Amino acid sequence: MSKVIEQDHHEHHDHHHPSGGIKRWLYTTNHKDIGTLYLWFAFIMFLIGGCMALVIRAELFQPGLQIVDPDFFNQMTTVHGLIMVFGAVMPAFTGLANWMVPMMIGAPDMALPRMNNWSFWILPFAFFILLMSLFMEGGGPNFGWTFYAPLSTTYSNDSTALFVFSVHIMGMSSIMGAINVIVTIFNLRAPGMTLMKMPLFVWTWLITAFLLIAVMPVLAGAVTMVLTDKYFGTSFFNAAGGGDPVMFQHIFWFFGHPEVYIMILPAFGIVSTIVPTFSRKRLFGYSSMVYATASIALLSFVVWAHHMFTTGMPLFGELFFMYCTMLISVPTGVKVFNWVATMWRGAMTFEIPMMFSIAFIILFTIGGFSGLMLAITPADFQYHDTYFVVAHFHYVLVTGAIFSIIAAVYYWLPKWTGNMYDEGLAKLHFWCSLISVNVLFFPMHFVGLAGMPRRIPDYAIQFADFNALISVGAFAFGFSQLIFLYLLIKCIRENHQVPAKVWEGADGLEWEVPSPAPYHTFEKPPLIR
Amino acid sequence: MDSQRLDNTALVKRLVLITLAMFGFGFMLVPLYDVFCDVTGLNGKTSDTAAQAPTSLIDESREVTVEFWSRTQGAMPWEFQPTLKKIKVHPGKVTKVFFRASNRSNDDMVGQAIPSVSPGLAANYFHKIECFCFNQQPVKAGETVDMPLIFYVDPALPAKFTTLTLSYTMFDISNQIAATSLTNGESS
Ligand code: HEM
Ligand SMILES: [Cu+2]
């Protein structure tokens, strides 16, 4: 192994420094460059998807139809969902994996650097196609991010072809990224870095990568079936031809539920890294964390029909999926208790990454609880397709996945740029985000329980006050993210040198290389104690 | 370097294989779903091929009510009704009923009826010897046709089921007549 890397070292000598200009970014095979590209791409998508959310919230500020017409409203909910899931959260995690996984396991780069370049650069095309479809005659996709048949087959317009094509490209990109992560982790670990010594971020990403290659192809199959049903006369989901529209939901959610764990497992890894650093203690239970992650991943394959309780499943099915879903909250609880136990009697300090992590733990748990409420089949008959579901998944995705990504950026930004971020601005960003995100999503629980349906551009008058409040929260949250953008640019531009070990309680190989991390790291594998 | 590369390629090959297998599995879910529904009798799906005439004796000791129900899908300009709303039958007794379809439009059209039995778990006990749903139904503009259904209820039907509802949804397939799954007559 060490011989191998010695040789690599030799080869690298002649192109030690990146070439300048746009070509550097187009042709780069460097994991740090690609990580940076992924992260900026995700951030841009986050802002674009955010603008769509603001269109939605502007329309919903008051009852009645005032700003956009209902069809465009539906396009906004659809594309907002697709962009946030596939364009913001997933690429951001892949970007973090690119930056951090090689450094954390003492590898010189990702194992398949050329494929790495491809898997990033096809992404902008996918989203370009998706966004352009909005400008087609008849508008873009309007059937929701879940593209249920027959909405996406019989009743959709021709932008569906572009939608399918772009989802295919997104899927290929994620699969290539996942294969790269797995090969890197299996083959490029520094000598002595056994599996059970790997940092938890690496562990959670390894399991996520396996989930990705297991379910992204199923999504590709589902969109392909939609395409052939719509254009080539097949009848997978068309009852008139012997198909079944309910089967679409089974196939979609067989992908869809593991997908939501794809978006949260890396977050668990991030929080498990940050909490010990600022508690100045080891993680309370490392191996229990690994096993909890693995069992969540396995269980995620047998709970998909909790999205389909109201489709008329037989009682046995309802009960099976209800109990399996509740079972998942056991390993999830193990994790939450693990973080709390890590903080317990630790010498805690509250730097910004830690603040976001603590917010994550509390708010993600709220999302988990509303998930548990939804898992109760008879209750779900009332909550299904209401704003309660919207509240649930935004608590787990925004204050869960996205808060963890923000925490990770604050945690590793000094390592990436060599500069400390502006603490005052960061605090402002944190408090603005924390307050506005709750103003935005918490009242959704109430309007949902009171019966306000999701994905509707108008609503009954009694929901007006809460909706106005929600919209105010939405705009406040959206603008708070501009503070983040400003802070990032400032941090990259300015000079507030940090030492190699930015956080004195931090643990891990990434803190042994200088800050900013040089273009090539660990060309000689480090010694693992 | 070599040993490393080989390692990588072998691993990548395996991972690509898993990816392809899962892509195939996505499509496998389609027949699996049908088999699952067939075996469990979930979904109220009745068999899409003609059943043999009953071999067992008629169970004179009890009667089962069979209700008929029909609808057209979407804005299909057909009138589609059973000529009889319900009928009491002894399990094992072969019965013939008619459904009447009138094409109220000015175009010749083709319909396809999709059956469903409720309660779903009783679907496997409902046998159709002949059914208009086995074939496409062309109806000329303005025409009315009576379409036969010959069925019997299996004497093995558990006693807890006293009423079965058979519903048909008529789909307009005039535009997709070329659809492969229909032309080869495999489907219900
Ligand atoms: C304790 C863990 C969880 C439980 C018990 C749970 C349960 C549920 C249930 C029952 C639904 C269906 C609600 C309905 O449509 O009526 C649902 C929806 C959803 N959940 Fe969760 N969930 C959990 C965690 C998560 C996590 C971690 C994520 C993502 C990071 C997530 C994302 C979603 C999304 C996106 C939807 C809505 C999908 C849609 O219809 O558009 N959930 N959850
Ligand atoms: Cu789920």
mmCIF file with all atom_site columns, C-alpha atoms in Angstrom, chain A residues 392-455:
data_model
loop_
_atom_site.group_PDB
_atom_site.id
_atom_site.type_symbol
_atom_site.label_atom_id
_atom_site.label_alt_id
_atom_site.label_comp_id
_atom_site.label_asym_id
_atom_site.label_entity_id
_atom_site.label_seq_id
_atom_site.pdbx_PDB_ins_code
_atom_site.Cartn_x
_atom_site.Cartn_y
_atom_site.Cartn_z
_atom_site.occupancy
_atom_site.B_iso_or_equiv
_atom_site.pdbx_formal_charge
_atom_site.auth_seq_id
_atom_site.auth_comp_id
_atom_site.auth_asym_id
_atom_site.auth_atom_id
_atom_site.pdbx_PDB_model_num
ATOM 1  C CA . HIS A 1 392 ? -42.540 17.196 9.491  1.00 0.00 ? 392 HIS A CA 1
ATOM 2  C CA . PHE A 1 393 ? -40.278 16.907 6.531  1.00 0.00 ? 393 PHE A CA 1
ATOM 3  C CA . HIS A 1 394 ? -39.058 20.470 6.710  1.00 0.00 ? 394 HIS A CA 1
ATOM 4  C CA . TYR A 1 395 ? -38.028 19.975 10.322 1.00 0.00 ? 395 TYR A CA 1
ATOM 5  C CA . VAL A 1 396 ? -36.002 16.906 9.384  1.00 0.00 ? 396 VAL A CA 1
ATOM 6  C CA . LEU A 1 397 ? -34.668 18.364 6.153  1.00 0.00 ? 397 LEU A CA 1
ATOM 7  C CA . VAL A 1 398 ? -34.138 22.071 6.808  1.00 0.00 ? 398 VAL A CA 1
ATOM 8  C CA . THR A 1 399 ? -33.344 22.114 10.501 1.00 0.00 ? 399 THR A CA 1
ATOM 9  C CA . GLY A 1 400 ? -31.920 18.616 10.106 1.00 0.00 ? 400 GLY A CA 1
ATOM 10 C CA . ALA A 1 401 ? -29.997 18.088 6.896  1.00 0.00 ? 401 ALA A CA 1
ATOM 11 C CA . ILE A 1 402 ? -29.416 21.741 5.992  1.00 0.00 ? 402 ILE A CA 1
ATOM 12 C CA . PHE A 1 403 ? -28.470 22.853 9.504  1.00 0.00 ? 403 PHE A CA 1
ATOM 13 C CA . SER A 1 404 ? -25.947 20.031 9.628  1.00 0.00 ? 404 SER A CA 1
ATOM 14 C CA . ILE A 1 405 ? -24.483 21.140 6.291  1.00 0.00 ? 405 ILE A CA 1
ATOM 15 C CA . ILE A 1 406 ? -24.204 24.699 7.581  1.00 0.00 ? 406 ILE A CA 1
ATOM 16 C CA . ALA A 1 407 ? -22.599 23.406 10.778 1.00 0.00 ? 407 ALA A CA 1
ATOM 17 C CA . ALA A 1 408 ? -20.131 21.410 8.699  1.00 0.00 ? 408 ALA A CA 1
ATOM 18 C CA . VAL A 1 409 ? -19.256 24.425 6.583  1.00 0.00 ? 409 VAL A CA 1
ATOM 19 C CA . TYR A 1 410 ? -18.568 26.546 9.675  1.00 0.00 ? 410 TYR A CA 1
ATOM 20 C CA . TYR A 1 411 ? -16.574 23.701 11.208 1.00 0.00 ? 411 TYR A CA 1
ATOM 21 C CA . TRP A 1 412 ? -14.296 23.074 8.240  1.00 0.00 ? 412 TRP A CA 1
ATOM 22 C CA . LEU A 1 413 ? -14.326 26.489 6.552  1.00 0.00 ? 413 LEU A CA 1
ATOM 23 C CA . PRO A 1 414 ? -11.182 27.616 8.421  1.00 0.00 ? 414 PRO A CA 1
ATOM 24 C CA . LYS A 1 415 ? -9.475  24.437 7.271  1.00 0.00 ? 415 LYS A CA 1
ATOM 25 C CA . TRP A 1 416 ? -10.514 25.019 3.666  1.00 0.00 ? 416 TRP A CA 1
ATOM 26 C CA . THR A 1 417 ? -9.697  28.711 3.450  1.00 0.00 ? 417 THR A CA 1
ATOM 27 C CA . GLY A 1 418 ? -7.063  29.085 6.142  1.00 0.00 ? 418 GLY A CA 1
ATOM 28 C CA . ASN A 1 419 ? -9.087  31.950 7.583  1.00 0.00 ? 419 ASN A CA 1
ATOM 29 C CA . MET A 1 420 ? -11.433 32.235 10.515 1.00 0.00 ? 420 MET A CA 1
ATOM 30 C CA . TYR A 1 421 ? -14.922 33.368 9.600  1.00 0.00 ? 421 TYR A CA 1
ATOM 31 C CA . ASP A 1 422 ? -16.395 36.535 11.031 1.00 0.00 ? 422 ASP A CA 1
ATOM 32 C CA . GLU A 1 423 ? -17.747 35.389 14.385 1.00 0.00 ? 423 GLU A CA 1
ATOM 33 C CA . GLY A 1 424 ? -20.180 38.287 14.741 1.00 0.00 ? 424 GLY A CA 1
ATOM 34 C CA . LEU A 1 425 ? -21.753 37.726 11.342 1.00 0.00 ? 425 LEU A CA 1
ATOM 35 C CA . ALA A 1 426 ? -21.907 34.005 12.014 1.00 0.00 ? 426 ALA A CA 1
ATOM 36 C CA . LYS A 1 427 ? -23.797 34.621 15.243 1.00 0.00 ? 427 LYS A CA 1
ATOM 37 C CA . LEU A 1 428 ? -26.166 36.913 13.414 1.00 0.00 ? 428 LEU A CA 1
ATOM 38 C CA . HIS A 1 429 ? -26.680 34.233 10.770 1.00 0.00 ? 429 HIS A CA 1
ATOM 39 C CA . PHE A 1 430 ? -27.328 31.597 13.399 1.00 0.00 ? 430 PHE A CA 1
ATOM 40 C CA . TRP A 1 431 ? -29.868 33.530 15.425 1.00 0.00 ? 431 TRP A CA 1
ATOM 41 C CA . CYS A 1 432 ? -31.692 34.911 12.403 1.00 0.00 ? 432 CYS A CA 1
ATOM 42 C CA . SER A 1 433 ? -31.901 31.428 10.894 1.00 0.00 ? 433 SER A CA 1
ATOM 43 C CA . LEU A 1 434 ? -32.915 29.743 14.122 1.00 0.00 ? 434 LEU A CA 1
ATOM 44 C CA . ILE A 1 435 ? -35.735 32.128 14.907 1.00 0.00 ? 435 ILE A CA 1
ATOM 45 C CA . SER A 1 436 ? -37.048 32.546 11.385 1.00 0.00 ? 436 SER A CA 1
ATOM 46 C CA . VAL A 1 437 ? -36.958 28.831 10.595 1.00 0.00 ? 437 VAL A CA 1
ATOM 47 C CA . ASN A 1 438 ? -39.238 28.156 13.535 1.00 0.00 ? 438 ASN A CA 1
ATOM 48 C CA . VAL A 1 439 ? -41.569 30.998 12.650 1.00 0.00 ? 439 VAL A CA 1
ATOM 49 C CA . LEU A 1 440 ? -41.609 29.472 9.207  1.00 0.00 ? 440 LEU A CA 1
ATOM 50 C CA . PHE A 1 441 ? -42.226 25.832 9.982  1.00 0.00 ? 441 PHE A CA 1
ATOM 51 C CA . PHE A 1 442 ? -43.696 25.512 13.455 1.00 0.00 ? 442 PHE A CA 1
ATOM 52 C CA . PRO A 1 443 ? -47.127 27.025 12.672 1.00 0.00 ? 443 PRO A CA 1
ATOM 53 C CA . MET A 1 444 ? -47.387 24.575 9.786  1.00 0.00 ? 444 MET A CA 1
ATOM 54 C CA . HIS A 1 445 ? -48.049 21.902 12.400 1.00 0.00 ? 445 HIS A CA 1
ATOM 55 C CA . PHE A 1 446 ? -51.138 23.781 13.546 1.00 0.00 ? 446 PHE A CA 1
ATOM 56 C CA . VAL A 1 447 ? -52.622 24.590 10.162 1.00 0.00 ? 447 VAL A CA 1
ATOM 57 C CA . GLY A 1 448 ? -51.912 21.012 9.134  1.00 0.00 ? 448 GLY A CA 1
ATOM 58 C CA . LEU A 1 449 ? -53.698 19.544 12.136 1.00 0.00 ? 449 LEU A CA 1
ATOM 59 C CA . ALA A 1 450 ? -56.576 21.905 11.434 1.00 0.00 ? 450 ALA A CA 1
ATOM 60 C CA . GLY A 1 451 ? -56.818 20.442 7.965  1.00 0.00 ? 451 GLY A CA 1
ATOM 61 C CA . MET A 1 452 ? -55.038 22.724 5.534  1.00 0.00 ? 452 MET A CA 1
ATOM 62 C CA . PRO A 1 453 ? -54.040 20.606 2.532  1.00 0.00 ? 453 PRO A CA 1
ATOM 63 C CA . ARG A 1 454 ? -50.562 20.835 1.006  1.00 0.00 ? 454 ARG A CA 1
ATOM 64 C CA . ARG A 1 455 ? -49.786 21.845 -2.597 1.00 0.00 ? 455 ARG A CA 1
#
